[in-house]
Each structure stands twice: as structure tokens, then as C-alpha cells.
Amino acid sequence: MGVPEHSPDAHAQDPTGQQREPGEPTVVVSHLDIIYRVFGAGRARSNKGQDDGDNAEPAALLNRLTQRSRNVGGVRRVHAVKDVSFVARRGESIGIVGRNGSGKSTLLRAVAGLIPPDGGEVWLGGRAALLGVNAALVSQVSGARNVMIGGQALGLTKAQVRERFDEIVDFADIGHFIDLPMSSYSSGMGARLRFAISTAAVPDILVVDEALSAGDAQFRAKAAERVKQLRDQAGTVFMVSHNNNTIRQTCTRVLWLEQGQLVMDGEPNEVLPAYSRAVSGRSQGRARASGGRGRGRGRPRVHASSAAKKRNRRVRPQDRRDGRQPGREADGESQDEQ
Amino acid sequence: MSREEARRLAKQYGLQQVGVRPTLGSYLKDLWRHKSFLLTMSAADSVARHQNNYLGQLWAVLNPLLLAFAYFLIFGLLLGTGRGVENFVGFLTIGLFTFLYMSAGWNYAAKSLVGNVAMVRALRFPRAILPLSVVLAELLASMPAFLVLVVIALLTGERPQLSWLLFPVAILIVAVTTAGMGLMSARLVHGARDLANLVPIITRMLRYTSGVFFSVATYGDLLVEKYGQQLRPVADALVYQPVAVSLTMVRETLLGEVPMRWETWAFASGWAVLLLTVGIVVFWRGEAGYGRA
């Protein structure tokens, strides 16, 4: 089975990277399920999307007893991505929105082929790479060695990495620190170097996990420019961002995840307002996600109405106890609203 | 979109499914393509090993030397386990340094998948790189200690002979054995991480039964003498188990009093090939699942 060659005209049509006609499928995600096994997690008291809903305080003892039967040893299962299906095409730039812990990063990693599915299938056309400041490297050794490790892990040869070495170091702008162990870097410096390394190669499928939040303002601007370049060169782009403006400017399509489920899949000006409404609505009282009315190009779609109903049936004490988090996000969103 | 539709669509456009095991052939090819990545990882790892010290890499030599001194005090002088061995210092240091390499390589390799989950979830590469690179890293980190062995052999009155040329070969065979053990246990520990707790216990048992500070051959003969011929299989198992036979093989190259025997080399190489083959197959069969939370 051959990997389709990168067709040169796919990104040549429009240099802005927007409104490109979607081409052939490059990513097929079919009924994807990902379940984390969390070790040493103890009793149930988490607002991550687990399928066994948390009960209120008085039922804590009962809860504990029932939990015990479900958890072998100290292991808890967190159902992070539930039955997500979609098809991404060449030339598409897909943003993923959702609240903290809704499974965005997990979905991204699965799309990049880094976390094997527990159920369902993921098909890729070409090489996928995760671009993220969290991409782990060896912290005890020097930045220079890490450039070699990271570059080669991205599929470059040793010679190619050496060729791009200066460019990477210049971009990361960490000066003589390049010869010191990465553990001595400030968090911003580490993030900058990791970003520079992970953008050294252009993959067919680019997966960006909040990479733009790294470093200071100056670096963020530089990083945004770099991501834009990559996006124009890569066949298909996925990105997670909490900034709706970023998504609106750069994405041709938005997936909205809620507790691991795909709530809505459509154009940005369709999904983003609905998502903002749902998030700000949730912070005031109960959220009611608006329906997935998006016109699809034959795309799979999870209907928001059923997903939202299912969700609303569950009592989620975390939401009420800690209204700060959804509220804060809602603030960010309301500024984004036109 | 049903599962079948998705599958048909993916096949139609020649997409490749992720999270499925590649064929063994393509896996090995992929591994071969990543050989320079393996070397880079190993070099970085071996440098990192002794980095948080003032004396740095000197500890790669000091550490085993100090340990050898302690063992010499306890087993050589106090307990007298060196009976039947003329050059006990040489015998002990060769056994100890080789064993330390094997046990460290095996222990690190066993935890290499579980300990590097972040890396597994960030970068794509054949996961066998992880256990293989730590075994190689440990080999690089042990190089100074192995050189010290040659110096000790000279100092303790061994005369250089042709067999010394086989010393690096013996170390290489030991490394292959260690890699095989590491690959196997990396998968097991990833599958059930509780097994990681057993690794140090097994290591401890091997340390005391593999003839690090006594001669397994002499001990085996003693057993047979005392309890009769029916214990011959036990004695043979003691002598020819992978770790013991590895130590003997390395000793045969440097110590004049331990003569070269073809059985030792046949068994040691046999174990190396067998363990590496089984290790690769076992590890490869789990490839689709690594990184799963």
C-alpha cells in the first residue's frame, strides 16, 4: 500500500492557506475510543471525562464501594475519547475546540499515530508529526544533543540535522545555552528549543498542540509565522487552541469536543459561535449545546442534540463546585464573539 | 459513516492504518533505518548517566572499582569464596564488572518503555529503539570499566596472549544477550508494570547464583561429589545458564587459569542469538500497543 505523494498543487492554489478546495482524504478516523489507565489514582473524584459519573457527597461511601469493584488495584480508567469519527482531506486546516480535559490533546496524539486506539481505527496518508512544546526530549543532556535526537526522531538523517542545526539554534535563540543540559534551561527556553526542533521537518500531516503559547511575545509572533509556513507546506493540519481568533483565522473547519465526544463538526463561523454560547451558558447555569446544523461535505457527524442530552442527564458536581474554570474560559470566548 | 465505509474509503486512497503491528520484515527494516538515531540516543544516554557529579565520567571507573574492593573484602578475605581460584582479584573484577553491565542494562531496558511514555507519545519511531539504546548506552558507559579490567589483569600477573583479542568479542556477545533480555522484559513490564518490581529481585538472585565471586564449575562439581550423579543436571544448569556462562566466557579471554572451552562459547553465543531473536519477536508483537495509556 503506497503512501500518496504530496501533490504539489494542493497548497499552491492559495498562499493564505484558506479556502483551499479539500482534496482526497488524508486522515480517516473511525469510531475512535481511547481509554487511559491511570495508576495510583485512588478513588473517583475527577472531572475528566470518565463514563461513570461522580456522585454527590452523601453517596461518597457507596460510590467508593462501587468504584472499588470496577478498579483493579490502584488503576482508574478514564475514557478520554469516545466514538469519534471524521474524515480530513488534503488542504484542510482543522481546529479542535473544547474545554480543558475534553480530550483534544489525546485526539491529536491519536491522529498523529502516537497513542494506539482502544477501539476504532485511524488511517493516515503519509507521515504525521506532532508539533508541540511538550514533545519530550532528554533533559539531562545538552540542547545540541537534543537537536540531534529530535531531528532524527522526526525522520531527518544525521547530515540533514547538521545542515539545519544552526537554523534551529538561531530560531530558538538560546545562545551559548545550547551546550548546557536542557535541565538547566528556563521553561521558556526549553519550550523554544523544543518548538524549533519540532518544526525542523515538514510532515504530510501536521498536528499542532498549543505550540503558540510558548515563550515570550516576540517568540510567539515568530512561532506563529513558522506555523503558518508549515501549514502552507503540510498537506493537512490539525491544531488545538483556546483562542477562537486563532482558529477563525487559520482553520477551514472546526471539531468541537465535549467529554471526549464529537459534538459538532463544521465551518468555523458555524461551530465557534455555538461553542462560545455553550461555554458561556454553562458558566451561568446549565449549558445546552446548540445542534450540529453544519452543512457537511459527506462528513460523519455526531449530532449535538443527542450528545448534549446525554450529558445533561448526568450530575457533574465538579462543574458546580468549581465554576471558576468554565467561567474563565467563557470570558475568553465572550471577547471573541463578534 | 460505518466502520466498513471508513475502511473502504481509507483503502481507496491508500491510507495506512496506525496502531497496527507492521510485518516483522518491515519492522526490522524500519529499525535499521533508525540506526543512527539509536546511536545518538545511546550516546546521549551514556553521557547523562554520570553527569550530576563533580567527578563526572570518572565514576564509571571508580564505582565498579570501589564495589570490587568491597566484594574482595567480604567474599575474598572474610568468607573465602575464592577457593580454587588463583587470581581471585582478576576473577572477581571480571565477573563483577560484566555482571554489573548485564544487570544495569537489563534493569534500564525493562523500564525503558514505561519510563519514556512522554517520548513515545511525542515522537514516532520503532519502539525497540528504547530498550536497545539503553543497553547500548550502558555498554558505552561501561567501556572505561572494561578497559580497567585489562589493566587489572596485567597488574595481577596475567600475561597477554592471543585470547585477549577475543575479550571485545566476548563483551559484544554479552551485550547481545543483555539486549535480548531487555527487549523481552520491556514488553512484559509495559504490559504489567508491576513486573518491574520483580526485576531487581531476579537480578539479586542472579548475582548470587551466577558465580560473580565464586567458581560455578567448582561449586557444581562439589554438589555432584556430595550428593551423587543425579545432581549433574543441576550443576550443568548452574554453569550454562546465560549469565553464568557469559561471565565464564569473559574470564576465559583474560585469565590464564581459566582455559578456553568451546562449550562455553557455544552456549554463550547460543544464548545470545536465542534471547535476541525471542526478544525481538516478543517486543515486535507488542509494537502496536506501546504508548497506550
XYZ file of C-alpha atoms in Angstrom:
631
model
C 0.000 0.000 0.000
C 1.703 3.135 -1.164
C 1.672 6.434 0.617
C 0.249 9.029 -1.733
C 2.776 11.569 -2.824
C 2.320 15.106 -1.729
C 0.571 16.724 -4.668
C 2.355 19.997 -5.372
C -0.717 21.948 -6.348
C -2.560 21.216 -3.118
C -1.145 24.244 -1.372
C -0.150 26.249 -4.362
C -3.694 27.404 -5.036
C -3.893 29.920 -2.272
C -0.897 31.217 -0.362
C -3.016 32.317 2.596
C -3.842 28.718 3.331
C -7.530 29.481 3.483
C -10.431 28.429 1.349
C -8.471 25.770 -0.354
C -10.576 23.144 -2.005
C -10.317 19.978 0.066
C -8.642 17.189 -1.827
C -8.511 13.466 -1.232
C -8.792 12.081 2.294
C -5.550 12.081 4.280
C -6.889 11.147 7.687
C -9.747 8.759 8.349
C -10.790 8.388 11.969
C -13.438 5.772 12.500
C -15.228 5.234 15.823
C -12.103 6.070 17.802
C -12.043 5.245 21.501
C -9.162 5.987 23.824
C -9.169 4.909 27.418
C -6.420 5.962 29.797
C -5.418 3.719 32.627
C -4.406 5.958 35.470
C -2.223 4.316 38.081
C -2.245 5.287 41.703
C -5.327 7.400 41.141
C -7.145 6.146 44.213
C -10.840 6.887 44.485
C -13.068 8.539 41.977
C -13.012 12.304 42.215
C -12.096 13.602 38.849
C -13.724 15.846 36.313
C -12.020 14.189 33.404
C -14.460 12.604 31.045
C -14.965 9.269 32.693
C -18.081 7.341 31.902
C -19.002 6.556 35.479
C -20.438 9.837 36.669
C -19.361 11.219 40.028
C -21.969 11.231 42.717
C -22.681 13.891 45.273
C -21.039 13.873 48.714
C -23.584 11.796 50.738
C -23.194 8.925 48.348
C -19.437 9.012 48.719
C -19.203 5.779 50.687
C -21.445 3.916 48.296
C -19.516 5.455 45.475
C -16.265 4.248 46.961
C -17.572 0.721 47.337
C -18.871 0.546 43.800
C -15.735 2.134 42.443
C -13.635 -0.488 44.128
C -15.303 -3.290 42.264
C -14.600 -1.553 38.996
C -10.980 -0.701 39.615
C -8.403 -3.430 39.849
C -5.606 -2.354 42.164
C -4.959 1.362 42.073
C -5.999 1.754 38.469
C -8.744 4.012 37.213
C -9.955 4.114 33.668
C -10.596 7.454 32.029
C -12.485 7.329 28.785
C -10.785 10.279 27.098
C -12.089 9.935 23.535
C -15.422 8.324 22.787
C -16.561 7.092 19.402
C -15.126 9.951 17.363
C -15.327 9.686 13.582
C -14.314 12.125 10.864
C -12.502 12.334 7.567
C -9.893 15.017 6.945
C -8.817 15.937 3.446
C -5.712 17.361 1.880
C -5.635 21.123 2.152
C -7.845 21.264 5.196
C -6.802 23.078 8.317
C -8.771 21.718 11.220
C -9.109 23.356 14.605
C -10.172 21.401 17.648
C -12.021 23.248 20.373
C -13.340 22.106 23.701
C -12.906 22.774 27.371
C -9.936 21.583 29.410
C -9.964 17.822 29.666
C -12.363 17.297 26.787
C -9.889 15.024 25.025
C -8.437 17.457 22.481
C -4.764 16.636 23.001
C -5.475 12.936 23.241
C -7.355 13.040 19.950
C -4.454 14.938 18.374
C -1.930 12.388 19.545
C -4.081 9.567 18.251
C -4.330 11.323 14.883
C -0.544 11.600 14.836
C -0.389 7.859 15.473
C 1.250 8.288 18.870
C -1.424 6.766 21.076
C -2.830 3.470 19.838
C -6.640 3.359 19.782
C -8.501 1.197 22.292
C -11.342 0.942 19.827
C -11.926 2.049 16.283
C -9.386 2.811 13.616
C -7.136 5.643 12.468
C -5.836 5.733 8.897
C -3.188 8.160 7.695
C -1.912 9.110 4.270
C 1.717 9.981 4.814
C 3.848 10.920 7.789
C 2.246 12.667 10.703
C 4.179 14.701 13.220
C 3.203 16.325 16.463
C 4.382 19.862 16.872
C 4.258 20.758 20.468
C 6.334 22.329 23.151
C 5.626 19.300 25.280
C 7.353 16.928 22.891
C 9.671 15.231 25.338
C 13.387 15.149 24.898
C 16.263 14.028 27.108
C 16.566 16.713 29.761
C 19.896 15.592 31.235
C 21.909 16.189 28.079
C 22.791 19.340 26.193
C 20.476 21.186 23.874
C 22.805 20.364 20.988
C 22.420 16.640 21.593
C 18.690 17.092 21.886
C 18.611 18.769 18.490
C 20.239 15.634 17.058
C 17.832 13.332 18.883
C 14.716 15.292 17.997
C 15.697 15.877 14.396
C 16.445 12.225 13.791
C 13.258 11.174 15.524
C 11.406 13.393 13.045
C 12.877 11.283 10.267
C 15.772 13.510 9.229
C 19.164 11.961 8.612
C 22.147 12.949 10.724
C 23.525 15.018 7.856
C 20.209 16.810 7.392
C 20.039 17.679 11.074
C 23.604 19.014 10.996
C 22.671 21.078 7.970
C 19.750 22.652 9.804
C 21.473 22.796 13.168
C 22.396 26.482 13.071
C 18.987 27.414 11.775
C 17.311 25.544 14.624
C 19.554 27.086 17.259
C 19.134 30.561 15.803
C 15.387 30.180 15.733
C 15.285 29.004 19.333
C 17.563 31.932 20.196
C 19.169 30.348 23.241
C 22.793 31.301 22.530
C 25.514 29.510 24.467
C 22.947 27.576 26.490
C 22.837 25.133 23.584
C 25.833 23.330 25.134
C 24.312 23.071 28.605
C 21.964 20.309 29.734
C 18.351 21.068 28.963
C 17.518 20.673 32.622
C 19.316 23.988 33.195
C 17.024 25.857 30.778
C 14.223 28.089 31.880
C 10.831 26.747 30.908
C 10.581 29.318 28.129
C 13.973 28.402 26.713
C 13.152 24.705 26.770
C 9.851 25.326 25.062
C 11.532 27.467 22.421
C 14.148 24.853 21.621
C 11.593 22.050 21.516
C 9.448 24.137 19.207
C 12.398 24.898 16.950
C 13.318 21.220 16.792
C 9.827 20.025 16.084
C 9.427 22.459 13.198
C 12.647 21.363 11.535
C 10.874 18.916 9.233
C 7.677 19.350 7.257
C 5.328 16.396 7.688
C 2.406 15.400 5.455
C 0.053 15.741 8.378
C 0.915 18.442 10.856
C -0.539 18.230 14.336
C -0.107 21.359 16.442
C -0.816 21.199 20.153
C -0.977 24.710 21.580
C 2.521 25.376 20.309
C 1.807 29.059 20.012
C 1.642 29.565 23.731
C 5.393 29.051 24.140
C 7.843 31.721 25.143
C 7.555 35.481 25.272
C 5.520 37.724 22.993
C 8.331 38.132 20.495
C 8.847 34.411 20.193
C 5.128 33.787 19.939
C 4.965 36.022 16.891
C 7.923 34.209 15.362
C 6.331 30.861 16.162
C 3.019 31.888 14.627
C 4.840 32.842 11.438
C 6.657 29.477 11.415
C 3.452 27.522 11.966
C 1.863 29.432 9.113
C 4.733 28.461 6.793
C 4.470 24.839 7.843
C 0.736 24.878 7.437
C 1.088 26.028 3.863
C 3.548 23.237 3.148
C 1.912 20.395 5.023
C -0.958 18.545 3.443
C -3.380 18.565 6.346
C -3.165 20.494 9.581
C -4.764 19.867 12.952
C -4.477 22.335 15.752
C -5.665 22.799 19.281
C -6.078 26.311 20.538
C -8.070 28.033 23.222
C -8.001 31.214 21.223
C -11.024 31.423 18.967
C -9.442 34.158 16.895
C -6.512 31.935 16.041
C -8.887 29.204 14.984
C -11.043 31.567 12.962
C -8.033 32.997 11.139
C -6.287 29.756 10.380
C -8.809 26.946 10.185
C -11.185 25.886 7.482
C -13.029 23.503 9.717
C -13.607 23.071 13.424
C -14.225 19.990 15.539
C -15.842 20.603 18.913
C -15.118 18.000 21.555
C -17.010 17.690 24.791
C -16.122 14.981 27.306
C -14.394 13.030 24.615
C -17.329 13.126 22.235
C -17.534 14.954 18.955
C -20.355 17.433 19.443
C -20.077 19.387 16.251
C -18.058 19.363 13.061
C -18.321 22.175 10.558
C -17.144 25.553 9.376
C -15.580 27.911 11.929
C -18.302 30.553 11.700
C -20.822 27.863 12.447
C -19.145 25.896 15.217
C -17.324 28.663 17.090
C -20.426 30.729 17.965
C -22.257 27.597 19.064
C -19.276 26.556 21.180
C -18.952 30.024 22.735
C -22.652 30.068 23.539
C -22.458 26.664 25.155
C -19.436 27.576 27.258
C -20.763 30.934 28.434
C -24.187 29.362 29.001
C -22.620 26.679 31.136
C -20.932 29.195 33.372
C -24.270 30.905 34.072
C -26.357 27.850 34.632
C -26.827 24.756 32.586
C -25.381 24.650 29.174
C -27.332 23.496 26.227
C -25.242 22.878 23.206
C -26.882 24.002 20.039
C -27.478 21.426 17.389
C -24.994 20.393 14.752
C -26.581 22.092 11.805
C -23.452 22.236 9.736
C -23.706 21.509 6.078
C -21.392 18.606 5.579
C -19.444 17.509 2.613
C -20.476 13.969 3.328
C -18.635 14.149 6.637
C -19.517 11.961 9.552
C -21.239 13.912 12.256
C -22.239 13.305 15.797
C -25.453 15.043 16.468
C -25.092 17.604 19.140
C -28.639 17.294 20.349
C -28.328 13.684 21.437
C -24.864 14.147 22.855
C -25.932 17.198 24.807
C -28.997 15.479 26.207
C -26.943 12.553 27.356
C -24.550 14.919 29.052
C -27.182 16.974 30.746
C -28.692 13.933 32.374
C -25.555 13.495 34.386
C -24.936 15.468 37.509
C -21.424 16.808 37.466
C -20.603 18.270 40.870
C -17.232 19.476 39.653
C -18.887 21.984 37.398
C -20.841 23.490 40.231
C -18.177 23.332 42.863
C -15.563 24.860 40.670
C -17.284 27.344 38.444
C -14.056 29.234 38.008
C -12.685 27.222 35.203
C -15.545 27.202 32.759
C -16.193 30.801 33.709
C -12.682 31.879 32.905
C -12.786 30.210 29.567
C -16.144 31.739 28.900
C -14.648 35.174 29.493
C -12.085 34.474 26.849
C -14.762 33.294 24.484
C -17.129 36.204 25.000
C -14.402 38.593 23.924
C -14.101 36.558 20.813
C -17.773 36.827 19.996
C -18.387 39.298 17.224
C -20.058 6.629 8.424
C -19.919 2.973 9.337
C -16.692 1.152 10.115
C -16.808 -0.596 6.756
C -17.309 2.656 4.864
C -14.366 4.200 6.665
C -12.211 1.202 5.867
C -13.227 1.251 2.225
C -12.540 4.983 1.945
C -9.117 4.606 3.564
C -8.180 1.702 1.316
C -9.395 3.532 -1.759
C -6.957 6.370 -1.117
C -4.138 4.128 0.004
C -4.077 5.327 3.619
C -2.218 3.301 6.181
C -3.749 2.243 9.439
C -1.891 3.360 12.547
C -1.772 1.436 15.769
C -1.393 -1.864 13.928
C 1.664 -4.031 14.043
C 3.928 -3.841 10.981
C 5.242 -7.068 9.495
C 8.415 -8.311 11.157
C 10.377 -7.675 7.979
C 9.310 -4.058 7.621
C 9.795 -3.532 11.346
C 13.391 -4.696 11.137
C 13.945 -2.518 8.085
C 12.484 0.452 9.922
C 14.755 -0.327 12.861
C 17.751 -0.449 10.545
C 16.798 2.901 9.050
C 16.852 4.357 12.545
C 20.316 3.063 13.417
C 21.917 6.493 13.628
C 19.045 7.643 15.836
C 19.801 4.647 18.035
C 23.440 5.657 18.304
C 22.576 9.286 19.056
C 20.155 8.223 21.770
C 22.682 5.825 23.289
C 25.493 8.359 23.317
C 23.249 10.961 24.939
C 22.039 8.455 27.479
C 25.503 7.238 28.438
C 26.736 10.795 28.896
C 23.703 11.572 31.046
C 24.453 8.623 33.305
C 27.192 10.239 35.386
C 26.507 13.863 34.763
C 25.348 15.070 38.152
C 28.734 14.626 39.834
C 31.877 16.692 40.217
C 33.968 13.747 39.063
C 31.621 13.045 36.163
C 32.623 10.155 33.929
C 35.385 9.144 36.362
C 32.653 7.438 38.372
C 32.198 4.970 35.529
C 35.545 3.538 36.701
C 35.535 4.462 40.387
C 32.165 2.963 41.123
C 32.871 -0.609 39.996
C 36.383 -0.427 41.495
C 35.061 0.525 44.922
C 32.413 -2.159 44.687
C 35.049 -4.704 43.691
C 37.064 -3.686 46.740
C 34.051 -4.238 48.987
C 33.374 -7.620 47.409
C 37.015 -8.562 47.784
C 36.894 -7.756 51.491
C 33.709 -9.721 52.070
C 33.993 -12.694 49.774
C 37.717 -12.926 49.250
C 39.020 -12.244 52.732
C 36.130 -12.828 55.152
C 34.160 -15.655 53.550
C 36.873 -17.109 51.403
C 34.670 -17.944 48.402
C 37.741 -17.752 46.207
C 38.866 -21.282 46.957
C 40.216 -22.971 43.867
C 40.878 -19.638 42.184
C 44.430 -18.404 41.934
C 43.942 -14.860 40.690
C 40.876 -14.020 42.756
C 41.165 -10.265 42.176
C 41.089 -10.750 38.419
C 38.392 -13.394 38.707
C 36.205 -11.179 40.906
C 36.591 -7.929 38.966
C 35.872 -9.557 35.592
C 32.825 -11.303 36.998
C 31.585 -8.240 38.824
C 32.068 -5.687 36.039
C 30.483 -7.953 33.447
C 27.616 -8.731 35.761
C 27.116 -5.057 36.598
C 26.857 -4.290 32.903
C 24.312 -7.041 32.298
C 22.162 -6.207 35.300
C 22.205 -2.448 34.700
C 21.438 -2.858 31.007
C 18.652 -5.288 31.742
C 17.134 -3.173 34.521
C 17.159 0.045 32.494
C 15.821 -1.731 29.413
C 12.972 -3.290 31.358
C 11.769 0.169 32.366
C 12.662 1.902 29.119
C 9.123 1.886 27.714
C 7.246 2.702 30.887
C 9.751 5.401 31.802
C 9.677 7.122 28.417
C 5.937 7.311 27.834
C 6.178 11.043 27.198
C 8.666 10.466 24.412
C 6.626 7.603 22.970
C 3.592 9.883 22.837
C 5.503 12.707 21.227
C 7.645 11.086 18.551
C 7.212 8.238 16.136
C 9.982 5.701 15.794
C 10.241 1.918 16.152
C 9.872 1.490 19.893
C 12.560 -1.217 20.082
C 14.964 1.724 19.878
C 14.243 2.467 23.534
C 15.387 -0.819 25.169
C 18.156 -1.252 22.596
C 19.506 2.236 23.158
C 19.745 1.865 26.927
C 21.592 -1.443 26.569
C 23.962 0.228 24.112
C 24.261 3.296 26.330
C 25.185 1.091 29.254
C 27.791 -0.622 27.084
C 29.323 2.746 26.202
C 29.197 3.829 29.839
C 30.905 0.575 30.879
C 33.750 0.888 28.383
C 36.122 2.556 30.889
C 35.403 -0.223 33.389
C 36.143 -2.876 30.774
C 39.436 -1.176 29.971
C 40.243 -1.200 33.671
C 39.740 -4.988 33.582
C 42.634 -5.302 31.150
C 44.791 -3.146 33.417
C 43.863 -5.237 36.453
C 44.649 -8.433 34.552
C 48.108 -7.062 33.773
C 48.664 -5.869 37.340
C 47.668 -9.220 38.800
C 50.293 -11.017 36.746
C 48.314 -12.254 33.745
C 50.425 -12.446 30.631
C 48.913 -11.075 27.409
C 48.082 -13.840 24.958
C 46.158 -14.195 21.748
C 42.958 -14.957 23.652
C 42.910 -11.362 24.890
C 41.889 -10.348 21.384
C 38.632 -12.175 21.983
C 37.842 -10.010 25.011
C 35.894 -7.384 22.979
C 34.105 -10.175 21.128
C 33.035 -11.707 24.418
C 31.753 -8.334 25.639
C 29.772 -7.973 22.413
C 28.148 -11.379 22.907
C 27.280 -10.365 26.459
C 25.707 -7.163 25.111
C 23.560 -9.116 22.654
C 22.365 -11.409 25.459
C 21.530 -8.366 27.568
C 19.652 -6.737 24.682
C 17.548 -9.868 24.220
C 16.672 -9.983 27.907
C 15.956 -6.250 27.854
C 13.613 -6.373 24.858
C 11.630 -9.197 26.386
C 11.242 -7.605 29.777
C 10.486 -4.152 28.343
C 7.355 -5.568 26.753
C 6.420 -7.547 29.865
C 6.834 -4.532 32.133
C 4.842 -2.373 29.716
C 2.059 -4.951 29.750
C 2.005 -5.328 33.519
C 4.154 -2.671 35.113
C 4.078 -4.428 38.459
C 6.581 -6.863 36.997
C 9.174 -4.082 37.237
C 9.283 -4.842 40.945
C 10.475 -8.363 40.222
C 13.412 -7.287 38.077
C 15.654 -6.187 40.991
C 14.813 -9.380 42.882
C 15.727 -11.585 39.938
C 18.885 -9.528 39.489
C 19.814 -10.123 43.115
C 19.261 -13.862 42.738
C 21.361 -13.965 39.575
C 24.115 -12.051 41.342
C 24.459 -14.764 43.954
C 23.994 -17.788 41.699
C 25.935 -16.819 38.585
C 29.421 -17.108 40.007
C 30.295 -13.463 40.329
C 32.552 -14.169 43.316
C 32.893 -17.932 43.201
C 33.507 -20.506 40.530
C 30.235 -22.115 39.433
C 32.126 -25.001 37.880
C 33.925 -25.798 41.132
C 30.702 -25.425 43.070
C 28.808 -27.657 40.640
C 31.472 -30.360 40.950
C 31.222 -30.100 44.731
C 27.463 -30.658 44.523
C 27.868 -33.768 42.426
C 30.612 -35.092 44.686
C 28.473 -34.630 47.747
C 25.034 -35.752 46.544
C 25.812 -38.028 43.650
C 25.443 -38.082 39.891
C 21.712 -37.301 39.871
C 22.612 -33.670 40.605
C 24.694 -33.380 37.422
C 21.817 -31.567 35.573
C 21.635 -29.009 38.387
C 25.378 -28.454 38.197
C 25.197 -28.064 34.419
C 22.318 -25.617 34.681
C 24.393 -23.564 37.133
C 27.309 -23.445 34.725
C 25.436 -22.949 31.448
C 22.675 -20.516 32.360
C 23.010 -17.330 30.276
C 24.560 -15.062 32.905
C 26.990 -17.589 34.396
C 28.239 -18.776 31.032
C 28.676 -15.143 29.942
C 30.908 -14.394 32.921
C 32.923 -17.554 32.298
C 33.353 -16.623 28.656
C 34.777 -13.206 29.505
C 37.109 -14.778 32.094
C 38.375 -17.298 29.552
C 39.683 -14.485 27.398
C 41.726 -12.693 30.086
C 42.559 -15.241 32.795
C 45.236 -17.800 32.034
C 43.939 -20.186 34.686
C 40.504 -20.452 33.030
C 41.157 -22.363 29.815
C 39.187 -21.657 26.651
C 36.444 -24.231 26.168
C 34.352 -24.474 23.054
C 31.295 -25.382 25.163
C 31.389 -22.022 26.921
C 31.465 -20.099 23.656
C 28.861 -22.274 22.004
C 26.467 -21.838 24.899
C 27.122 -18.114 25.329
C 26.624 -17.373 21.624
C 23.661 -19.711 21.518
C 22.001 -17.854 24.376
C 22.797 -14.515 22.731
C 21.201 -15.483 19.415
C 18.250 -17.204 21.058
C 17.497 -14.402 23.514
C 17.873 -11.655 20.910
C 15.611 -13.465 18.441
C 12.962 -14.207 21.023
C 13.360 -10.705 22.446
C 12.824 -9.007 19.091
C 9.826 -11.141 18.225
C 8.243 -10.687 21.644
C 8.829 -6.949 21.540
C 7.648 -6.569 17.946
C 4.397 -8.380 18.699
C 3.529 -5.659 21.194
C 4.559 -2.770 18.926
C 1.003 -1.683 18.171
C 0.213 -1.175 21.821
C 3.147 0.885 23.090
C 2.175 4.344 24.189
C -1.295 3.167 25.083
C -2.149 4.762 28.311
